[in-house]
PDB file of C-alpha atoms in Angstrom:
ATOM      1  CA  MET A   1     -22.537 -10.947  10.276  1.00 51.00           C
ATOM      2  CA  THR A   2     -20.936  -9.234   7.390  1.00 53.00           C
ATOM      3  CA  LYS A   3     -21.444  -5.765   6.743  1.00 55.00           C
ATOM      4  CA  VAL A   4     -21.248  -5.068   3.294  1.00 50.00           C
ATOM      5  CA  ILE A   5     -22.041  -1.329   1.704  1.00 50.00           C
ATOM      6  CA  PRO A   6     -22.745  -0.401  -1.628  1.00 46.00           C
ATOM      7  CA  THR A   7     -20.613   1.945  -4.396  1.00 49.00           C
ATOM      8  CA  THR A   8     -22.362   5.320  -4.403  1.00 52.00           C
ATOM      9  CA  THR A   9     -21.840   8.483  -3.457  1.00 73.00           C
ATOM     10  CA  ALA A  10     -23.641   8.847  -0.652  1.00 77.00           C
ATOM     11  CA  ARG A  11     -22.115   5.870   0.837  1.00 83.00           C
ATOM     12  CA  SER A  12     -19.187   6.380   0.053  1.00 89.00           C
ATOM     13  CA  VAL A  13     -20.448   8.765   3.385  1.00 91.00           C
ATOM     14  CA  ASP A  14     -21.698   6.699   5.355  1.00 93.00           C
ATOM     15  CA  PHE A  15     -19.204   4.311   4.850  1.00 95.00           C
ATOM     16  CA  VAL A  16     -16.744   7.447   6.295  1.00 96.00           C
ATOM     17  CA  GLU A  17     -19.173   7.837   8.872  1.00 96.00           C
ATOM     18  CA  SER A  18     -20.032   4.462  10.149  1.00 96.00           C
ATOM     19  CA  VAL A  19     -16.060   4.184  10.582  1.00 98.00           C
ATOM     20  CA  LEU A  20     -15.789   7.186  12.791  1.00 98.00           C
ATOM     21  CA  ARG A  21     -18.601   5.523  14.575  1.00 97.00           C
ATOM     22  CA  LEU A  22     -16.257   3.513  16.323  1.00 97.00           C
ATOM     23  CA  HIS A  23     -13.684   6.237  16.882  1.00 98.00           C
ATOM     24  CA  PRO A  24     -11.296   4.185  16.608  1.00 98.00           C
ATOM     25  CA  GLN A  25      -7.055   5.174  18.307  1.00 98.00           C
ATOM     26  CA  LEU A  26      -5.298   3.470  15.416  1.00 98.00           C
ATOM     27  CA  ALA A  27      -5.474   2.449  12.544  1.00 98.00           C
ATOM     28  CA  VAL A  28      -3.606   0.612  10.078  1.00 98.00           C
ATOM     29  CA  PHE A  29      -4.453   0.997   5.808  1.00 98.00           C
ATOM     30  CA  ASP A  30      -2.362  -1.396   3.484  1.00 98.00           C
ATOM     31  CA  CYS A  31      -2.039   1.230   0.218  1.00 98.00           C
ATOM     32  CA  ASP A  32      -1.542  -0.817  -3.190  1.00 98.00           C
ATOM     33  CA  GLY A  33      -5.775  -1.478  -4.298  1.00 97.00           C
ATOM     34  CA  THR A  34      -6.864  -0.140  -0.918  1.00 98.00           C
ATOM     35  CA  LEU A  35      -6.323   3.229  -0.849  1.00 98.00           C
ATOM     36  CA  TRP A  36      -6.225   3.556  -4.882  1.00 98.00           C
ATOM     37  CA  ALA A  37      -6.686   1.611  -8.227  1.00 96.00           C
ATOM     38  CA  GLY A  38      -3.938  -0.722  -8.625  1.00 96.00           C
ATOM     39  CA  ASP A  39      -0.330  -2.127  -7.652  1.00 96.00           C
ATOM     40  CA  ALA A  40       2.275   0.899  -7.277  1.00 97.00           C
ATOM     41  CA  GLY A  41       4.672  -1.654  -6.306  1.00 96.00           C
ATOM     42  CA  GLU A  42       4.546  -3.671  -8.947  1.00 95.00           C
ATOM     43  CA  ARG A  43       4.151  -0.876 -11.062  1.00 97.00           C
ATOM     44  CA  PHE A  44       7.089   1.510 -10.192  1.00 97.00           C
ATOM     45  CA  PHE A  45       9.221  -2.182 -10.711  1.00 96.00           C
ATOM     46  CA  ASP A  46       8.214  -2.007 -14.321  1.00 96.00           C
ATOM     47  CA  TRP A  47       8.692   1.824 -15.208  1.00 97.00           C
ATOM     48  CA  GLU A  48      11.710   1.861 -13.339  1.00 96.00           C
ATOM     49  CA  LEU A  49      13.395  -1.183 -15.426  1.00 95.00           C
ATOM     50  CA  ARG A  50      12.250   0.569 -18.889  1.00 94.00           C
ATOM     51  CA  ARG A  51      14.284   4.027 -17.992  1.00 94.00           C
ATOM     52  CA  GLY A  52      17.284   2.529 -16.878  1.00 94.00           C
ATOM     53  CA  VAL A  53      17.421   3.572 -12.821  1.00 95.00           C
ATOM     54  CA  LEU A  54      18.704   0.461 -12.102  1.00 95.00           C
ATOM     55  CA  PRO A  55      22.103  -1.192 -13.753  1.00 94.00           C
ATOM     56  CA  ARG A  56      21.324  -3.646 -16.697  1.00 95.00           C
ATOM     57  CA  ASP A  57      22.526  -6.194 -15.299  1.00 96.00           C
ATOM     58  CA  VAL A  58      20.159  -5.529 -12.374  1.00 96.00           C
ATOM     59  CA  GLU A  59      17.238  -5.681 -14.551  1.00 95.00           C
ATOM     60  CA  ARG A  60      18.559  -8.199 -16.651  1.00 96.00           C
ATOM     61  CA  TRP A  61      18.275 -10.438 -12.964  1.00 97.00           C
ATOM     62  CA  ALA A  62      15.759  -8.145 -12.048  1.00 96.00           C
ATOM     63  CA  ARG A  63      13.237  -9.135 -15.242  1.00 96.00           C
ATOM     64  CA  ALA A  64      14.161 -12.642 -15.168  1.00 97.00           C
ATOM     65  CA  ARG A  65      13.701 -13.348 -11.092  1.00 97.00           C
ATOM     66  CA  TYR A  66       9.938 -11.594 -11.523  1.00 95.00           C
ATOM     67  CA  ALA A  67       9.341 -14.122 -14.681  1.00 96.00           C
ATOM     68  CA  ASP A  68      10.063 -16.890 -12.077  1.00 97.00           C
ATOM     69  CA  TYR A  69       7.253 -15.023  -9.454  1.00 96.00           C
ATOM     70  CA  LYS A  70       5.029 -15.044 -11.958  1.00 95.00           C
ATOM     71  CA  THR A  71       5.291 -18.870 -11.877  1.00 96.00           C
ATOM     72  CA  GLY A  72       5.297 -19.278  -8.234  1.00 96.00           C
ATOM     73  CA  LYS A  73       9.381 -20.462  -7.765  1.00 97.00           C
ATOM     74  CA  VAL A  74       9.906 -17.237  -5.428  1.00 96.00           C
ATOM     75  CA  SER A  75       7.486 -16.683  -3.174  1.00 95.00           C
ATOM     76  CA  GLU A  76       5.644 -12.983  -2.310  1.00 94.00           C
ATOM     77  CA  ASP A  77       7.611 -12.122   0.419  1.00 95.00           C
ATOM     78  CA  ASP A  78      11.163 -13.110  -1.647  1.00 96.00           C
ATOM     79  CA  MET A  79       9.911 -10.854  -4.521  1.00 96.00           C
ATOM     80  CA  CYS A  80       8.671  -8.278  -2.078  1.00 96.00           C
ATOM     81  CA  GLY A  81      12.201  -7.808  -0.336  1.00 97.00           C
ATOM     82  CA  GLU A  82      14.013  -8.477  -3.693  1.00 97.00           C
ATOM     83  CA  MET A  83      11.997  -5.531  -5.205  1.00 97.00           C
ATOM     84  CA  VAL A  84      13.996  -2.969  -2.572  1.00 97.00           C
ATOM     85  CA  THR A  85      17.664  -5.021  -2.298  1.00 97.00           C
ATOM     86  CA  MET A  86      17.973  -4.316  -5.868  1.00 97.00           C
ATOM     87  CA  HIS A  87      18.286  -0.792  -5.302  1.00 98.00           C
ATOM     88  CA  SER A  88      21.296  -1.259  -3.629  1.00 97.00           C
ATOM     89  CA  GLY A  89      24.010   0.480  -4.344  1.00 97.00           C
ATOM     90  CA  LEU A  90      22.444   3.705  -5.252  1.00 97.00           C
ATOM     91  CA  ALA A  91      21.671   7.031  -3.539  1.00 98.00           C
ATOM     92  CA  GLU A  92      18.625   7.315  -1.885  1.00 98.00           C
ATOM     93  CA  SER A  93      17.306  10.761  -2.803  1.00 98.00           C
ATOM     94  CA  GLU A  94      17.567   9.408  -6.102  1.00 98.00           C
ATOM     95  CA  VAL A  95      15.134   6.345  -6.051  1.00 98.00           C
ATOM     96  CA  GLN A  96      12.998   8.868  -3.880  1.00 98.00           C
ATOM     97  CA  ARG A  97      13.213  11.432  -6.163  1.00 98.00           C
ATOM     98  CA  VAL A  98      12.039   9.003  -9.295  1.00 98.00           C
ATOM     99  CA  ALA A  99       9.222   6.932  -7.073  1.00 98.00           C
ATOM    100  CA  LYS A 100       7.509  10.441  -6.357  1.00 98.00           C
ATOM    101  CA  GLN A 101       7.126  11.386 -10.287  1.00 98.00           C
ATOM    102  CA  PHE A 102       6.338   7.844 -10.456  1.00 98.00           C
ATOM    103  CA  PHE A 103       3.213   8.169  -8.248  1.00 98.00           C
ATOM    104  CA  ASP A 104       2.578  11.697  -8.977  1.00 97.00           C
ATOM    105  CA  GLU A 105       2.391  11.468 -12.977  1.00 97.00           C
ATOM    106  CA  ASN A 106       0.660   7.552 -12.544  1.00 97.00           C
ATOM    107  CA  PHE A 107      -1.603   6.784  -9.382  1.00 97.00           C
ATOM    108  CA  VAL A 108      -2.846  10.754  -7.906  1.00 97.00           C
ATOM    109  CA  ARG A 109      -5.417  10.140 -10.056  1.00 95.00           C
ATOM    110  CA  GLN A 110      -6.266   6.021  -8.746  1.00 96.00           C
ATOM    111  CA  ILE A 111      -6.263   7.922  -5.452  1.00 97.00           C
ATOM    112  CA  PHE A 112     -10.572   6.633  -3.886  1.00 96.00           C
ATOM    113  CA  SER A 113     -11.251   9.878  -2.224  1.00 94.00           C
ATOM    114  CA  GLU A 114     -13.036   8.828   0.253  1.00 95.00           C
ATOM    115  CA  MET A 115     -10.124   6.889   1.631  1.00 97.00           C
ATOM    116  CA  GLN A 116      -8.030  10.248   1.574  1.00 96.00           C
ATOM    117  CA  GLU A 117     -11.124  11.683   3.398  1.00 96.00           C
ATOM    118  CA  LEU A 118     -11.109   9.318   5.832  1.00 97.00           C
ATOM    119  CA  ILE A 119      -7.766   9.160   6.633  1.00 98.00           C
ATOM    120  CA  ARG A 120      -7.764  13.023   7.337  1.00 97.00           C
ATOM    121  CA  ARG A 121     -10.961  12.607   9.532  1.00 97.00           C
ATOM    122  CA  LEU A 122      -9.767  10.069  11.637  1.00 98.00           C
ATOM    123  CA  GLN A 123      -6.463  12.168  11.588  1.00 98.00           C
ATOM    124  CA  ARG A 124      -8.390  15.232  12.918  1.00 97.00           C
ATOM    125  CA  SER A 125     -10.399  12.837  15.014  1.00 97.00           C
ATOM    126  CA  GLY A 126      -6.954  12.128  17.033  1.00 98.00           C
ATOM    127  CA  CYS A 127      -6.451   9.149  15.602  1.00 98.00           C
ATOM    128  CA  ASP A 128      -3.024   7.187  15.080  1.00 98.00           C
ATOM    129  CA  VAL A 129      -3.269   6.434  11.790  1.00 98.00           C
ATOM    130  CA  TRP A 130      -0.289   3.971  10.247  1.00 98.00           C
ATOM    131  CA  ALA A 131       1.133   2.840   6.487  1.00 98.00           C
ATOM    132  CA  VAL A 132       1.156  -0.903   6.207  1.00 98.00           C
ATOM    133  CA  SER A 133       2.439  -1.991   2.972  1.00 98.00           C
ATOM    134  CA  SER A 134       4.732  -4.701   1.206  1.00 97.00           C
ATOM    135  CA  THR A 135       5.641  -1.729  -1.358  1.00 98.00           C
ATOM    136  CA  ASN A 136       8.590  -0.327  -1.123  1.00 98.00           C
ATOM    137  CA  GLU A 137       9.353   2.457   1.859  1.00 98.00           C
ATOM    138  CA  TRP A 138       9.981   4.924  -0.920  1.00 98.00           C
ATOM    139  CA  VAL A 139       6.541   4.624  -3.267  1.00 98.00           C
ATOM    140  CA  ILE A 140       4.800   4.653  -0.287  1.00 98.00           C
ATOM    141  CA  ARG A 141       6.406   8.006   0.902  1.00 98.00           C
ATOM    142  CA  ALA A 142       5.456   9.957  -1.758  1.00 98.00           C
ATOM    143  CA  ALA A 143       2.033   8.542  -1.954  1.00 98.00           C
ATOM    144  CA  MET A 144       1.727   9.496   1.570  1.00 98.00           C
ATOM    145  CA  LYS A 145       2.453  12.540   1.028  1.00 97.00           C
ATOM    146  CA  HIS A 146      -1.131  12.719  -0.524  1.00 97.00           C
ATOM    147  CA  PHE A 147      -2.773  11.395   2.475  1.00 98.00           C
ATOM    148  CA  GLY A 148      -0.908  13.889   5.049  1.00 97.00           C
ATOM    149  CA  ILE A 149       0.695  10.565   6.838  1.00 98.00           C
ATOM    150  CA  GLU A 150       4.309  11.277   8.301  1.00 97.00           C
ATOM    151  CA  GLU A 151       6.998   9.493   6.863  1.00 97.00           C
ATOM    152  CA  LYS A 152       7.391   8.244  11.129  1.00 97.00           C
ATOM    153  CA  LYS A 153       4.392   5.923  10.395  1.00 98.00           C
ATOM    154  CA  ILE A 154       4.512   4.400   7.441  1.00 98.00           C
ATOM    155  CA  LEU A 155       5.664   0.407   7.615  1.00 98.00           C
ATOM    156  CA  ALA A 156       6.915  -0.600   4.574  1.00 98.00           C
ATOM    157  CA  ALA A 157       9.338  -2.978   2.533  1.00 98.00           C
ATOM    158  CA  SER A 158      12.483  -1.905   3.595  1.00 98.00           C
ATOM    159  CA  VAL A 159      16.603  -1.111   3.836  1.00 98.00           C
ATOM    160  CA  LYS A 160      18.993   0.500   5.984  1.00 98.00           C
ATOM    161  CA  ILE A 161      20.806   3.357   4.574  1.00 98.00           C
ATOM    162  CA  GLU A 162      24.539   3.830   5.022  1.00 98.00           C
ATOM    163  CA  SER A 163      26.092   7.831   3.817  1.00 98.00           C
ATOM    164  CA  GLY A 164      23.116   8.120   2.371  1.00 98.00           C
ATOM    165  CA  ARG A 165      23.028   5.329   0.227  1.00 98.00           C
ATOM    166  CA  ILE A 166      21.280   1.594  -0.282  1.00 98.00           C
ATOM    167  CA  THR A 167      21.961  -1.733   1.302  1.00 98.00           C
ATOM    168  CA  ASP A 168      20.985  -4.936   0.739  1.00 97.00           C
ATOM    169  CA  ARG A 169      19.802  -5.426   4.482  1.00 98.00           C
ATOM    170  CA  LEU A 170      16.198  -5.294   4.304  1.00 97.00           C
ATOM    171  CA  ILE A 171      14.945  -3.935   7.526  1.00 97.00           C
ATOM    172  CA  ARG A 172      11.156  -5.520   7.342  1.00 97.00           C
ATOM    173  CA  VAL A 173       8.651  -6.834   4.392  1.00 97.00           C
ATOM    174  CA  PRO A 174       4.988  -6.196   6.385  1.00 97.00           C
ATOM    175  CA  SER A 175       3.406  -8.962   4.145  1.00 95.00           C
ATOM    176  CA  GLY A 176       0.766 -11.515   5.150  1.00 96.00           C
ATOM    177  CA  GLU A 177       1.951 -12.398   8.977  1.00 97.00           C
ATOM    178  CA  GLY A 178       4.699  -9.795   8.678  1.00 97.00           C
ATOM    179  CA  LYS A 179       1.761  -7.045   9.182  1.00 98.00           C
ATOM    180  CA  PRO A 180       0.247  -7.661  12.474  1.00 98.00           C
ATOM    181  CA  ARG A 181       4.523  -8.521  13.181  1.00 97.00           C
ATOM    182  CA  ALA A 182       5.383  -4.736  12.173  1.00 98.00           C
ATOM    183  CA  ILE A 183       2.309  -3.365  13.911  1.00 98.00           C
ATOM    184  CA  ARG A 184       3.116  -5.167  17.125  1.00 98.00           C
ATOM    185  CA  GLU A 185       6.861  -4.109  17.200  1.00 97.00           C
ATOM    186  CA  VAL A 186       7.164  -0.831  15.826  1.00 98.00           C
ATOM    187  CA  ILE A 187       3.232   0.581  16.784  1.00 98.00           C
ATOM    188  CA  GLY A 188       3.009  -1.514  20.591  1.00 98.00           C
ATOM    189  CA  LYS A 189      -0.213  -1.882  20.140  1.00 97.00           C
ATOM    190  CA  ASP A 190      -3.139  -4.331  18.296  1.00 98.00           C
ATOM    191  CA  PRO A 191      -5.063  -1.608  16.247  1.00 98.00           C
ATOM    192  CA  ASP A 192      -9.010  -0.636  16.294  1.00 98.00           C
ATOM    193  CA  ALA A 193      -9.508  -0.650  12.993  1.00 98.00           C
ATOM    194  CA  ALA A 194      -7.359  -2.020  10.026  1.00 98.00           C
ATOM    195  CA  PHE A 195      -8.069  -1.498   6.169  1.00 98.00           C
ATOM    196  CA  GLY A 196      -7.095  -4.235   3.196  1.00 98.00           C
ATOM    197  CA  ASN A 197      -7.770  -5.556   0.094  1.00 98.00           C
ATOM    198  CA  SER A 198      -5.971  -8.973  -0.398  1.00 97.00           C
ATOM    199  CA  ARG A 199      -4.914 -11.998   1.636  1.00 96.00           C
ATOM    200  CA  TRP A 200      -1.875 -10.593   1.993  1.00 97.00           C
ATOM    201  CA  ASP A 201      -4.041  -7.959   4.730  1.00 98.00           C
ATOM    202  CA  ALA A 202      -5.974 -11.175   5.704  1.00 98.00           C
ATOM    203  CA  ALA A 203      -3.315 -11.588   9.183  1.00 98.00           C
ATOM    204  CA  MET A 204      -3.682  -7.621  10.001  1.00 98.00           C
ATOM    205  CA  LEU A 205      -7.137  -7.562   9.614  1.00 98.00           C
ATOM    206  CA  ALA A 206      -7.619 -10.481  11.828  1.00 98.00           C
ATOM    207  CA  ILE A 207      -6.454  -8.449  15.255  1.00 98.00           C
ATOM    208  CA  ALA A 208      -7.832  -5.685  14.351  1.00 98.00           C
ATOM    209  CA  ARG A 209     -11.292  -5.046  16.628  1.00 98.00           C
ATOM    210  CA  HIS A 210     -12.832  -3.664  12.989  1.00 98.00           C
ATOM    211  CA  GLY A 211     -11.960  -4.880   9.574  1.00 98.00           C
ATOM    212  CA  PHE A 212     -12.441  -3.631   7.190  1.00 98.00           C
ATOM    213  CA  ALA A 213     -11.995  -5.510   3.226  1.00 98.00           C
ATOM    214  CA  VAL A 214     -11.867  -2.288   0.740  1.00 97.00           C
ATOM    215  CA  ASN A 215     -11.944  -2.994  -3.405  1.00 93.00           C
ATOM    216  CA  PRO A 216     -11.294  -6.771  -1.428  1.00 96.00           C
ATOM    217  CA  ASN A 217      -9.911  -9.271  -4.511  1.00 95.00           C
ATOM    218  CA  PRO A 218     -11.876 -12.644  -3.826  1.00 95.00           C
ATOM    219  CA  ASP A 219      -9.976 -14.195  -1.837  1.00 94.00           C
ATOM    220  CA  LEU A 220     -10.188 -11.686   0.288  1.00 96.00           C
ATOM    221  CA  GLU A 221     -13.773 -11.412  -0.161  1.00 97.00           C
ATOM    222  CA  GLN A 222     -14.537 -14.616   0.816  1.00 96.00           C
ATOM    223  CA  LYS A 223     -12.132 -14.231   4.488  1.00 97.00           C
ATOM    224  CA  ALA A 224     -14.523 -11.474   5.285  1.00 97.00           C
ATOM    225  CA  ARG A 225     -17.254 -12.925   4.866  1.00 97.00           C
ATOM    226  CA  GLU A 226     -16.105 -15.806   6.871  1.00 96.00           C
ATOM    227  CA  CYS A 227     -14.945 -13.480   9.337  1.00 97.00           C
ATOM    228  CA  GLY A 228     -17.620 -11.027   9.385  1.00 97.00           C
ATOM    229  CA  TRP A 229     -15.442  -7.962   8.511  1.00 98.00           C
ATOM    230  CA  THR A 230     -17.654  -4.959   6.804  1.00 97.00           C
ATOM    231  CA  ILE A 231     -16.821  -4.874   2.724  1.00 97.00           C
ATOM    232  CA  TYR A 232     -16.569  -1.811   0.645  1.00 96.00           C
ATOM    233  CA  ARG A 233     -16.022  -1.072  -2.336  1.00 94.00           C
ATOM    234  CA  PRO A 234     -14.776   1.948  -2.898  1.00 91.00           C
ATOM    235  CA  VAL A 235     -15.156   4.908  -6.060  1.00 78.00           C
ATOM    236  CA  LEU A 236     -12.668   5.715  -8.726  1.00 76.00           C
ATOM    237  CA  GLU A 237     -13.574   9.383  -9.762  1.00 67.00           C
ATOM    238  CA  LYS A 238     -13.054   9.490 -13.881  1.00 58.00           C
ATOM    239  CA  THR A 239     -12.196  12.626 -14.544  1.00 44.00           C
ATOM    240  CA  GLU A 240     -11.151  13.234 -19.011  1.00 40.00           C
ATOM    241  CA  ASN A 241      -7.620  13.077 -17.882  1.00 38.00           C
ATOM    242  CA  THR A 242      -7.714   9.520 -15.368  1.00 37.00           C
ATOM    243  CA  ARG A 243      -5.737   6.395 -16.904  1.00 37.00           C
ATOM    244  CA  VAL A 244      -7.097   3.533 -15.867  1.00 34.00           C
ATOM    245  CA  HIS A 245      -3.819   0.542 -16.059  1.00 36.00           C
ATOM    246  CA  PRO A 246      -4.467  -2.749 -16.480  1.00 32.00           C
TER     247      PRO A 246
END
């Protein structure tokens, strides 16, 4: 039976406590839309193109490629991978620097506080917590500083680095079926709890003992109801300076 938890401050506390009562030893979290409102990967793509982070010829190619993706001519996996490999030749330290700037300026205020609290309490309980995302690992590394998740426990879209330079050789793109594959290859076991917000997370939730559809898109919400996963809609705490981007 699907459990739907309403969005109130009291229910936020109930949600955190309900997860902790399961005593998970391994928990995996999608990031965009699950830990914060919005898609940081997509937004970073646009942000860096507008700021000239990439060479002009790469920028022109990337914009055309993304237009093809939006019309269905490029697959989700291919686009997520190319959002990483298009940095080939750049110094990784510089891309990491701008990724941190981007996240801190645009997404820190978008973080769901109860998800942040849940992760911290799971860690304190001894649970092994991992982030699994198809967004590039530089943005996810910057984001996980706010959740206390170490870089070695991040499974994100990534490429090989040589002499400090980014290459075009993909290591992984954890999207769709790629998420459970990455979890099993790197962690070596299925999670006790998995959290996601879109159909690209369904395969990851399916291998967990307990699946949680957090802030779910309609496609994942339907799947969650079919599978009996818990549905939770977090609260975005608004402040005077909070900006919610489309």
